[in-house]
Short mmCIF file of N, CA, C and O in Angstrom, two decimals:
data_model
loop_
_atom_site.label_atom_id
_atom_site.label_comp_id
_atom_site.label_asym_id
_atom_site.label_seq_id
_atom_site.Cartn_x
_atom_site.Cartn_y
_atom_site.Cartn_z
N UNK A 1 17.11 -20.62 194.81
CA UNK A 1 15.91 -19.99 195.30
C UNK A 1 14.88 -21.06 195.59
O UNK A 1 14.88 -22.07 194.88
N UNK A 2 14.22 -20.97 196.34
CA UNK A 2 13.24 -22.06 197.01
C UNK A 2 13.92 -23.69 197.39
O UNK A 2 13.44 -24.77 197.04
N UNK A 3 14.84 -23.52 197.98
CA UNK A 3 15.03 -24.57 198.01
C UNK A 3 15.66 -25.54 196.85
O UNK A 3 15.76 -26.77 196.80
N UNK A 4 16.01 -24.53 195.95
CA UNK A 4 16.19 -25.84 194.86
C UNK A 4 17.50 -25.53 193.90
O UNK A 4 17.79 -24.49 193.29
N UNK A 5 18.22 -26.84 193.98
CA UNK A 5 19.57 -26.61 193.54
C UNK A 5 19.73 -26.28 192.12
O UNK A 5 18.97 -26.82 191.31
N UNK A 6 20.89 -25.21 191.62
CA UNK A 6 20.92 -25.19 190.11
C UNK A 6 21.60 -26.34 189.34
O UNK A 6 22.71 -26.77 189.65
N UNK A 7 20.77 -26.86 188.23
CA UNK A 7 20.61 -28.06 187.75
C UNK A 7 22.25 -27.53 186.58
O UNK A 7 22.53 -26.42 186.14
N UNK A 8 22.83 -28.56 186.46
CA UNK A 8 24.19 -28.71 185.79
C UNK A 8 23.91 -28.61 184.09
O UNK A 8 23.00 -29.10 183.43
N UNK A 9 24.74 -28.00 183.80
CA UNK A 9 24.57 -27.40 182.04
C UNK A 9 24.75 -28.82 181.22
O UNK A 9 25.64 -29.63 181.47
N UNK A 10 23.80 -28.97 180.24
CA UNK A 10 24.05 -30.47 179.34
C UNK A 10 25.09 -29.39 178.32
O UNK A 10 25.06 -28.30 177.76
N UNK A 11 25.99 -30.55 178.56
CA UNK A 11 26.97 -30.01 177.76
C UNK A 11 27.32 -31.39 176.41
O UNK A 11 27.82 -31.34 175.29
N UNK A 12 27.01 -32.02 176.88
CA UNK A 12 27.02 -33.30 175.47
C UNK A 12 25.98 -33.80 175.17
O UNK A 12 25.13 -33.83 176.06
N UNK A 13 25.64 -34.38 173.85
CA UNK A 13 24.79 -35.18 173.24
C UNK A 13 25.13 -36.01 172.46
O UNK A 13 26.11 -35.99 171.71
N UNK A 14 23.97 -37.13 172.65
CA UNK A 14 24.38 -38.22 171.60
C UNK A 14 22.81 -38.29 170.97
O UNK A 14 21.69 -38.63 171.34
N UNK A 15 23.42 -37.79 169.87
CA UNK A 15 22.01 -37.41 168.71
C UNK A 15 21.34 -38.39 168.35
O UNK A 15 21.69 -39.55 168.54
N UNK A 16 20.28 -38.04 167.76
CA UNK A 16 19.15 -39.41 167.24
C UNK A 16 20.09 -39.98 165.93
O UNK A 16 20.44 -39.34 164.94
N UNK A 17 20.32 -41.14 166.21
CA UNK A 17 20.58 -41.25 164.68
C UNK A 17 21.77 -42.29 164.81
O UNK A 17 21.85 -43.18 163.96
N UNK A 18 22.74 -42.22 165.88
CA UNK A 18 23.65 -42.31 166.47
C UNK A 18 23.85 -43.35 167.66
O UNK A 18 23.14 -43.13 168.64
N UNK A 19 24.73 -44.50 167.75
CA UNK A 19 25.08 -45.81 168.41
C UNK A 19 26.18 -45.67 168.64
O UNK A 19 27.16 -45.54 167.91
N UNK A 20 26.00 -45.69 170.01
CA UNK A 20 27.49 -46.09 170.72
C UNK A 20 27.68 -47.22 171.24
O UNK A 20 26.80 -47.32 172.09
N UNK A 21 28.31 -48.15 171.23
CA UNK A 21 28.49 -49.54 171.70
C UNK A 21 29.94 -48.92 172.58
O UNK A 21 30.84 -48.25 172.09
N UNK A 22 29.80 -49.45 174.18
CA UNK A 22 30.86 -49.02 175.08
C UNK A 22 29.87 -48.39 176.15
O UNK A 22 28.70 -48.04 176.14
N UNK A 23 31.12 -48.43 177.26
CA UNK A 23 30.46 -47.80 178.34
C UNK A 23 30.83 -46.07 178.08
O UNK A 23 31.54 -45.75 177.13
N UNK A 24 30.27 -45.04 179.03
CA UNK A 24 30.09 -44.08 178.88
C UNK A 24 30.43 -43.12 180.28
O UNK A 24 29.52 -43.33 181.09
N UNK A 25 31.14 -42.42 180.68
CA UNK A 25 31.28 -41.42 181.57
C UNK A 25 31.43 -40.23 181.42
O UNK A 25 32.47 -39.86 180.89
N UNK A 26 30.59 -39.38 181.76
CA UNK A 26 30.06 -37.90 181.24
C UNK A 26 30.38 -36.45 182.74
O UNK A 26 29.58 -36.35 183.67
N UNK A 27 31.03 -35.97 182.67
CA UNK A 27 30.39 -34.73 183.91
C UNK A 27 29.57 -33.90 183.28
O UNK A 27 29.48 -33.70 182.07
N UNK A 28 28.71 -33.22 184.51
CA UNK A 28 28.01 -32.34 184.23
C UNK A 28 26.67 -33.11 183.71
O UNK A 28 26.05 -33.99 184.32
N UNK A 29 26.32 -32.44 182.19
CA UNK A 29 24.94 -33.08 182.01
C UNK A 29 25.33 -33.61 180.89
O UNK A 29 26.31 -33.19 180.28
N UNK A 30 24.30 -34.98 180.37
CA UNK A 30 24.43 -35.32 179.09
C UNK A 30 23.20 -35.58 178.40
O UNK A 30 22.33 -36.03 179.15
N UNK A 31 22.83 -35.43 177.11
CA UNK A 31 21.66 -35.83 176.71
C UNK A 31 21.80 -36.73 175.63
O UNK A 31 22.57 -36.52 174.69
N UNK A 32 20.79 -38.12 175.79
CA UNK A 32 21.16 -39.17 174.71
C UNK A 32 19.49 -39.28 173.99
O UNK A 32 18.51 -39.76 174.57
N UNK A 33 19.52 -38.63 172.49
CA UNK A 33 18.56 -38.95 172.05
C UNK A 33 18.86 -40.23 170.82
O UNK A 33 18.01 -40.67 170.05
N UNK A 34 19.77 -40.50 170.88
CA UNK A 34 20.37 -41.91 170.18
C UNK A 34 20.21 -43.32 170.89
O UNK A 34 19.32 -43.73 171.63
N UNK A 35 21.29 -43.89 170.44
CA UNK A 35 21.56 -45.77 171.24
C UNK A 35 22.57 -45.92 171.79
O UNK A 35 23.62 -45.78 171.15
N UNK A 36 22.60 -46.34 173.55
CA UNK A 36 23.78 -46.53 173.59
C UNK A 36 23.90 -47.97 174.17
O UNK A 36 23.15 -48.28 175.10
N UNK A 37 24.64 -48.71 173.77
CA UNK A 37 24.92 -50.47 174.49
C UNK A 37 25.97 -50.05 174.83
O UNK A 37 26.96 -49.73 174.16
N UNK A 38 25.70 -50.03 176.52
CA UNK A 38 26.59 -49.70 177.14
C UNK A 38 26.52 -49.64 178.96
O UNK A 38 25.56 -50.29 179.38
N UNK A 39 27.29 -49.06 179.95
CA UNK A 39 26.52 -48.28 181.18
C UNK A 39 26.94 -47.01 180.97
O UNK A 39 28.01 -46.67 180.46
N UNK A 40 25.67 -46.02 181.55
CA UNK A 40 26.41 -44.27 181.25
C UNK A 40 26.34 -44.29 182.61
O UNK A 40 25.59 -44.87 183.39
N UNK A 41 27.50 -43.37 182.78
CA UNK A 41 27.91 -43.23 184.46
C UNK A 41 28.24 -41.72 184.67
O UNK A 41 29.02 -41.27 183.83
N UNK A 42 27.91 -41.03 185.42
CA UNK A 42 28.34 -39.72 185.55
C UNK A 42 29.77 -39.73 186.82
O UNK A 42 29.93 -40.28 187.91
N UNK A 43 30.40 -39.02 186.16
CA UNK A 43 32.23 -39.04 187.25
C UNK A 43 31.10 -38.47 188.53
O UNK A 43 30.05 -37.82 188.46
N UNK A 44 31.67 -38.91 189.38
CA UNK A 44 31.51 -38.61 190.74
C UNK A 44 31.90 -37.04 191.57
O UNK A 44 31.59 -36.75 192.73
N UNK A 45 32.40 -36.50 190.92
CA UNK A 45 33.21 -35.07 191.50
C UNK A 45 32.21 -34.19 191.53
O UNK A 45 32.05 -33.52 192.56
N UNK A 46 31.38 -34.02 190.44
CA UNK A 46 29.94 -32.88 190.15
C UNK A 46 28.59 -33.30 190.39
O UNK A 46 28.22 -34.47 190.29
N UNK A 47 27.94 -32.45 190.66
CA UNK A 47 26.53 -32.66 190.03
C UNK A 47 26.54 -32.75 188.68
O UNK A 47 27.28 -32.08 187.96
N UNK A 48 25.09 -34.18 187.94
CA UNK A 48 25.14 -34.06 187.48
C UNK A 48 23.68 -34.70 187.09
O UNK A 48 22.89 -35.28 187.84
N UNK A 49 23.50 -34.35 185.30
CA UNK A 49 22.13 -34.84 185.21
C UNK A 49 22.29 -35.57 183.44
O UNK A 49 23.05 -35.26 182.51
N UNK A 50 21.43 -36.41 183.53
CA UNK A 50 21.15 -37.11 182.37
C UNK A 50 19.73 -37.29 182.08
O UNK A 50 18.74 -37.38 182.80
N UNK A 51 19.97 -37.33 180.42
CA UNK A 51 18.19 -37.20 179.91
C UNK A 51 18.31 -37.96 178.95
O UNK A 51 19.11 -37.75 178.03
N UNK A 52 17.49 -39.04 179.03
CA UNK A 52 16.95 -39.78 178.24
C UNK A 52 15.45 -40.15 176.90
O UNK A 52 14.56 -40.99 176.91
N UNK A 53 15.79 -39.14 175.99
CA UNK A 53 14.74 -38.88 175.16
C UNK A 53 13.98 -39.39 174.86
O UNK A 53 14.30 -40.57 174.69
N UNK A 54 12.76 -39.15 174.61
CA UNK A 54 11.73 -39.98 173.88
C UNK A 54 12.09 -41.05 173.13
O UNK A 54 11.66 -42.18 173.35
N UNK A 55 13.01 -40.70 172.07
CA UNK A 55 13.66 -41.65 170.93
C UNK A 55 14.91 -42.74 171.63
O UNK A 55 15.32 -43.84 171.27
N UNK A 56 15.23 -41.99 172.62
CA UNK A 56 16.58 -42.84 173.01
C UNK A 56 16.42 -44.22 173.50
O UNK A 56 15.21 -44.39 173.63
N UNK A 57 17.17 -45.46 173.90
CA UNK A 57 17.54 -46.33 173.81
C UNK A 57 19.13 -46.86 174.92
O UNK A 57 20.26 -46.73 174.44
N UNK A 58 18.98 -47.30 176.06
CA UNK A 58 19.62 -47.59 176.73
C UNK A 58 19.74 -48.79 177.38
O UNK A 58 19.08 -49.13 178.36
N UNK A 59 20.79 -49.58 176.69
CA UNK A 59 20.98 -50.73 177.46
C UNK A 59 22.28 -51.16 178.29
O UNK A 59 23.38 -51.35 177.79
N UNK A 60 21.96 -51.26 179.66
CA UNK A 60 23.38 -50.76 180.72
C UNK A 60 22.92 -50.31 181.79
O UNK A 60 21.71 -50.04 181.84
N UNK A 61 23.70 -50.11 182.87
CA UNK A 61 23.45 -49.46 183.84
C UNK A 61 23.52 -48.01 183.38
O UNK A 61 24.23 -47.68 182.43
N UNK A 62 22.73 -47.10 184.08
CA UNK A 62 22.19 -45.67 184.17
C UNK A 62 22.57 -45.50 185.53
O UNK A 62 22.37 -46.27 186.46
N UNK A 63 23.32 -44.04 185.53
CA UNK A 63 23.86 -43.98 187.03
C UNK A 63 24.05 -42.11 186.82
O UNK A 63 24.75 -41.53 185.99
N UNK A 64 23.19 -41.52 187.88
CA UNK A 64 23.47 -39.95 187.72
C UNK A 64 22.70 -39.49 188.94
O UNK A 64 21.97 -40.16 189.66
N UNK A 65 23.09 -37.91 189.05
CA UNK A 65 22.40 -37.10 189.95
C UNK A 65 21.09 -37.21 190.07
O UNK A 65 20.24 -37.60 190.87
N UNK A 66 21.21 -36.65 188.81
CA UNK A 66 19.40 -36.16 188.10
C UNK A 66 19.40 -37.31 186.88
O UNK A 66 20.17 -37.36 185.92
N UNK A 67 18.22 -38.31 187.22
CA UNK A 67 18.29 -38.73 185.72
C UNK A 67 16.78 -38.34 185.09
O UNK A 67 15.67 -38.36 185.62
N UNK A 68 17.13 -38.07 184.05
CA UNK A 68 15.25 -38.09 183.70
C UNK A 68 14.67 -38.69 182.19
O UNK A 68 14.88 -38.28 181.05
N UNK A 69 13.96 -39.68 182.63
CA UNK A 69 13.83 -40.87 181.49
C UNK A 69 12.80 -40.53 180.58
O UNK A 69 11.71 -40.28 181.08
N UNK A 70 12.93 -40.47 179.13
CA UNK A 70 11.24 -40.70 178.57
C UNK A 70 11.34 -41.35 177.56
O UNK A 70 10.46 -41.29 176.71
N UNK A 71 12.55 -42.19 177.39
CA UNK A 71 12.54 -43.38 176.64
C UNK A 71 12.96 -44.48 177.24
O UNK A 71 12.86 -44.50 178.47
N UNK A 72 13.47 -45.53 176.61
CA UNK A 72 13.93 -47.15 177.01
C UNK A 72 15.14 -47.16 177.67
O UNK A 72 16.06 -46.46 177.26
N UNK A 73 15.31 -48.06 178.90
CA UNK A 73 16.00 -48.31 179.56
C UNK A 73 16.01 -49.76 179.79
O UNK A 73 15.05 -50.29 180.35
N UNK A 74 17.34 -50.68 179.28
CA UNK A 74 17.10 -51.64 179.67
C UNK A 74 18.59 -52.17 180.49
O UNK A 74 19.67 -52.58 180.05
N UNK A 75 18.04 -51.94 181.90
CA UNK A 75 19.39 -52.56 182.82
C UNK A 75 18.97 -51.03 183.98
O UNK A 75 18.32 -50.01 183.75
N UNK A 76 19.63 -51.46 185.10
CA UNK A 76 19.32 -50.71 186.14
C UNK A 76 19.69 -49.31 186.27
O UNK A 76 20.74 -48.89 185.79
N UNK A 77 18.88 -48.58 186.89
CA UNK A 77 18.42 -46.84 187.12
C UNK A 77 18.89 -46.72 188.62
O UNK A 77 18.28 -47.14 189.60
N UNK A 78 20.32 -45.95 188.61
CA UNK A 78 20.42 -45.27 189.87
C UNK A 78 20.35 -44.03 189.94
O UNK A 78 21.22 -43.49 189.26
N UNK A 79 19.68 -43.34 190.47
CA UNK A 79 19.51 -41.48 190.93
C UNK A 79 20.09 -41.46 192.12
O UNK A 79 19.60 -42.05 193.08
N UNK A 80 21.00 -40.89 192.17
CA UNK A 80 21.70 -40.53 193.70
C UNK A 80 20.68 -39.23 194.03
O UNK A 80 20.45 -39.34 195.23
N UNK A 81 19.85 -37.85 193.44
CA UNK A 81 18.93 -37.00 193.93
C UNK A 81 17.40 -37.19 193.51
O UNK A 81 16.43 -37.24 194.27
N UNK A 82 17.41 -37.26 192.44
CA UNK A 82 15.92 -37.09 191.72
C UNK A 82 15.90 -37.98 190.31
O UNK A 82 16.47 -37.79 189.24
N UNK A 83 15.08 -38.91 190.73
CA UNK A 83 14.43 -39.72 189.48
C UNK A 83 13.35 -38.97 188.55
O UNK A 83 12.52 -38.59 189.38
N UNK A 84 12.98 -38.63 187.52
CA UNK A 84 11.95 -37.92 186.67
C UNK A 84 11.52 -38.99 185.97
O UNK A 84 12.49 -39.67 185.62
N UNK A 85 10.15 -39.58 185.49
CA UNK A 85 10.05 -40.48 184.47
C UNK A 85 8.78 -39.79 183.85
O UNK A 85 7.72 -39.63 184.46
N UNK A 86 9.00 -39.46 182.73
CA UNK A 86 8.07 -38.87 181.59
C UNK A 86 6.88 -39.88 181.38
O UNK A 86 6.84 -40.92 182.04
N UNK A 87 6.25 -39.68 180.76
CA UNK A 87 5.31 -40.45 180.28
C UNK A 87 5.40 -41.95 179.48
O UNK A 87 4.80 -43.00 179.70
N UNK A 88 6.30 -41.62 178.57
CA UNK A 88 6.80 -42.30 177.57
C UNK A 88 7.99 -43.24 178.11
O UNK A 88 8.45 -44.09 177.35
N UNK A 89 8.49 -43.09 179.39
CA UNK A 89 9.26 -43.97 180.03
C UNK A 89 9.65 -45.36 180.40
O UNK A 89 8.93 -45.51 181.39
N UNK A 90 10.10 -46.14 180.31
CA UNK A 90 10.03 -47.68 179.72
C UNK A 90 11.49 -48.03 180.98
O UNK A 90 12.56 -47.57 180.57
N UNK A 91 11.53 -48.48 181.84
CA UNK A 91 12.46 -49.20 182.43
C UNK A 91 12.29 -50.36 182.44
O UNK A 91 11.18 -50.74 182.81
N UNK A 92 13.35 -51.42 182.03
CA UNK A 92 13.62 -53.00 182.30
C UNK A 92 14.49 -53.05 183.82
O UNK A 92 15.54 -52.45 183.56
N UNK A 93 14.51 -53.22 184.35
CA UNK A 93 15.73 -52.99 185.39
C UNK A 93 14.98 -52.58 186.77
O UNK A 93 13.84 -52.17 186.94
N UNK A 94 16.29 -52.89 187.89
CA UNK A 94 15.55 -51.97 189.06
C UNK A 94 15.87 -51.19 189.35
O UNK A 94 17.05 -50.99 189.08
N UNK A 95 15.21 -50.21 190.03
CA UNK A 95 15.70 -48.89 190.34
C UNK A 95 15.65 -48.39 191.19
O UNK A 95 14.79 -48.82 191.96
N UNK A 96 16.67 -46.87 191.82
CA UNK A 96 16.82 -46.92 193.05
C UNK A 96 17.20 -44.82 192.93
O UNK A 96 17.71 -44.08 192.09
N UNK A 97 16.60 -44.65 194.24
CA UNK A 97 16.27 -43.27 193.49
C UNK A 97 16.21 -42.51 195.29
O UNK A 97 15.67 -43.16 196.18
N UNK A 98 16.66 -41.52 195.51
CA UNK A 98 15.91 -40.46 196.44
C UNK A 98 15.38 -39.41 196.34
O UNK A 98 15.44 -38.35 196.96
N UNK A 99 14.70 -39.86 195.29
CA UNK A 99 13.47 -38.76 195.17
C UNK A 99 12.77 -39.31 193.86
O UNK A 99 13.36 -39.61 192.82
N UNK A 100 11.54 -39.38 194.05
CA UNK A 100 10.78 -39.78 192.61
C UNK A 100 10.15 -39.20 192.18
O UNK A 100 9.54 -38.52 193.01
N UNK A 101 9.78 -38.95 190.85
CA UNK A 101 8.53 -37.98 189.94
C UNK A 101 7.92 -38.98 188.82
O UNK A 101 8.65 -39.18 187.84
N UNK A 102 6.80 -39.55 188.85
CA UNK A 102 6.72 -40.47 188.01
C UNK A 102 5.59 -39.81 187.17
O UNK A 102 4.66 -39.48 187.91
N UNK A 103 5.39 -39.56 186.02
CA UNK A 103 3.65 -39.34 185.33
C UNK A 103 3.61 -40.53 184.86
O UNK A 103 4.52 -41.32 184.61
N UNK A 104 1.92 -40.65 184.68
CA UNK A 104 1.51 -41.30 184.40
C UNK A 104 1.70 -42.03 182.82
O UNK A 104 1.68 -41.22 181.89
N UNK A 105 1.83 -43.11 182.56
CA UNK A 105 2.11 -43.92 181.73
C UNK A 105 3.46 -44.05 181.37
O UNK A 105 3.89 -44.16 180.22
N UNK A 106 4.27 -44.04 182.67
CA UNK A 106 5.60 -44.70 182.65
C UNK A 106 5.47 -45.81 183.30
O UNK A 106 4.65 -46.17 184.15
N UNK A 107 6.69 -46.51 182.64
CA UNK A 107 6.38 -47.88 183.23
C UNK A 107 7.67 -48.77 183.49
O UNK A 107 8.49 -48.95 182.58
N UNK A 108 7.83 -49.27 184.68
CA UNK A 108 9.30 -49.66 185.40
C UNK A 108 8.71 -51.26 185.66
O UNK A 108 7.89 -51.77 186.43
N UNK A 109 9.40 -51.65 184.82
CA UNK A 109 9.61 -53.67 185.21
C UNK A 109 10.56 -53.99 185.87
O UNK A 109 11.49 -54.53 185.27
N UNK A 110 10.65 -53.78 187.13
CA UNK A 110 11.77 -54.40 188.21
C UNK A 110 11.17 -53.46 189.56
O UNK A 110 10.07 -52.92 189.62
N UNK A 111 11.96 -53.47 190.31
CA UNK A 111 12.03 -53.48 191.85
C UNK A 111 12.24 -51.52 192.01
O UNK A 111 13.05 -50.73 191.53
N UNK A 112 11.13 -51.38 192.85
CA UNK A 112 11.97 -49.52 193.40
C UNK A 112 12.58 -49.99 194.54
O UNK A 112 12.17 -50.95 195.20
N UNK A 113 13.73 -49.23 194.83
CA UNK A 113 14.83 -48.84 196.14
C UNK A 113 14.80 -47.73 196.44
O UNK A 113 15.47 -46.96 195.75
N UNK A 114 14.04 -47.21 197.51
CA UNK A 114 14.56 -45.55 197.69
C UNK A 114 15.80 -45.90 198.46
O UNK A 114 16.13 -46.81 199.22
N UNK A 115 16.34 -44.85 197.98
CA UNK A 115 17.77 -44.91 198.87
C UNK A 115 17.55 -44.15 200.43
O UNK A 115 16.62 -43.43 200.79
N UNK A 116 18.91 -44.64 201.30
CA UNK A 116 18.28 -44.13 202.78
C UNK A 116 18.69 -42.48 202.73
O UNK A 116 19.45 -41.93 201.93
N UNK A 117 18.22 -42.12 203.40
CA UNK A 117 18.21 -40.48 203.80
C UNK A 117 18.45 -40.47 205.25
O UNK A 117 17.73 -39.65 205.82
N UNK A 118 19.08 -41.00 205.87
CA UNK A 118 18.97 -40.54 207.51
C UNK A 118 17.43 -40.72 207.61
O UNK A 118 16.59 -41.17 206.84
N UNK A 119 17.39 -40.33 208.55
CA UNK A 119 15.61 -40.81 209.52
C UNK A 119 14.57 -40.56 208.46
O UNK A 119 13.49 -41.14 208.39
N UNK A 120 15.07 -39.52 207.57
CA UNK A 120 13.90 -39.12 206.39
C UNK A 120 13.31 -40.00 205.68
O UNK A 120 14.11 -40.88 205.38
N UNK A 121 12.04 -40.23 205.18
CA UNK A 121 11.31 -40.68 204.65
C UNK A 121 11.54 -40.57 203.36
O UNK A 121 11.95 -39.42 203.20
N UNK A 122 11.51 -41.25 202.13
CA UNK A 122 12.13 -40.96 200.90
C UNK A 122 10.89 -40.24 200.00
O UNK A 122 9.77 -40.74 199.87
N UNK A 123 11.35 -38.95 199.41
CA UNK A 123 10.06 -38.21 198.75
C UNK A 123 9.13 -39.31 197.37
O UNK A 123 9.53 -40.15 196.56
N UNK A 124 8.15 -38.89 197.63
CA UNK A 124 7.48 -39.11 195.93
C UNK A 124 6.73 -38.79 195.72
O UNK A 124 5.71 -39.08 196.34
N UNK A 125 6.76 -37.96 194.69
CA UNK A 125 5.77 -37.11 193.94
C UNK A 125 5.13 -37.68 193.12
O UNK A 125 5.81 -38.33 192.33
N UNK A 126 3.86 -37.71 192.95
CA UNK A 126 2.72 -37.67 191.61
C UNK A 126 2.51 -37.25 190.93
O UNK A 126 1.43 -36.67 190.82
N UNK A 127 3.46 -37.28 189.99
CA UNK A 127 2.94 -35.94 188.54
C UNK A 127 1.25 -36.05 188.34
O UNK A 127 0.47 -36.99 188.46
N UNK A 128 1.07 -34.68 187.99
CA UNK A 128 -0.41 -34.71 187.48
C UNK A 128 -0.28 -34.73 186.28
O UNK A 128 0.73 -34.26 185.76
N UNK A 129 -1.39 -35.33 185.49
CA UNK A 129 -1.52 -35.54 184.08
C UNK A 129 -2.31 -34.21 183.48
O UNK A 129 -3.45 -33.89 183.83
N UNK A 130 -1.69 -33.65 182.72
CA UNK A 130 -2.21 -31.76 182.44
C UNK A 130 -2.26 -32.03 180.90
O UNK A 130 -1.90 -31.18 180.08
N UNK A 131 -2.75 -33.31 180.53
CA UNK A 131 -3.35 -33.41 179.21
C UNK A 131 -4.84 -33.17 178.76
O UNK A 131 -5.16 -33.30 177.58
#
């Protein structure tokens, strides 16, 4: 409805508390409120989305549909649809995204890439701050 695709069921988590050393490939959705040293990669066949918690901790490449950050990221951010970065958002890395949502007091140390879209212009939105 309106234009807007239904977002893929998180069907795994990696809880607070919890370190994974290794890389990572997930379908569908995944949510990491833990550590992972690693790259998380979503299989290619689905949509898919990843969330990166307040508490969480990522060092590796990040690679998904939907990613949406509001903790640490250290190593590069690809969004093949929609980048989200929370407040609390921390990227080391560069990143590359077709579509952005950034609020305020996230913060990305490296390079943006929008990815190409055909003739389209790559979106970005301004979260408003509703504090």
């Amino acid at each position: 409805m309106f234009g807007k695709k239904a977002q893929p069921p998180i069907k795994s988590l990696i809880a607070h508390g919890t370190r994974v050393d290794g890389n990572l490939i997930f379908t569908e959705g995944l949510r990491i409120d833990g550590e992972v040293v690693g790259d998380v990669r979503a299989a290619t066949e689905e949509p898919s989305m990843l969330v990166i918690s307040e508490a969480a901790t990522v060092q590796g490449t990040v690679q998904a549909d939907h990613v949406i950050v509001n903790g640490t990221v250290r190593g590069p951010v690809h969004a093949a649809e929609l980048l989200e970065l929370q407040p609390k958002a921390r990227i080391e890395g560069d990143v590359s995204y077709r579509a952005l949502e950034m609020h305020q007091g996230a913060v990305i140390a490296g390079q943006l890439q929008p990815l190409e879209a055909g003739e389209e212009k790559p979106l970005l939105k301004l979260a408003a701050n509703n504090s």
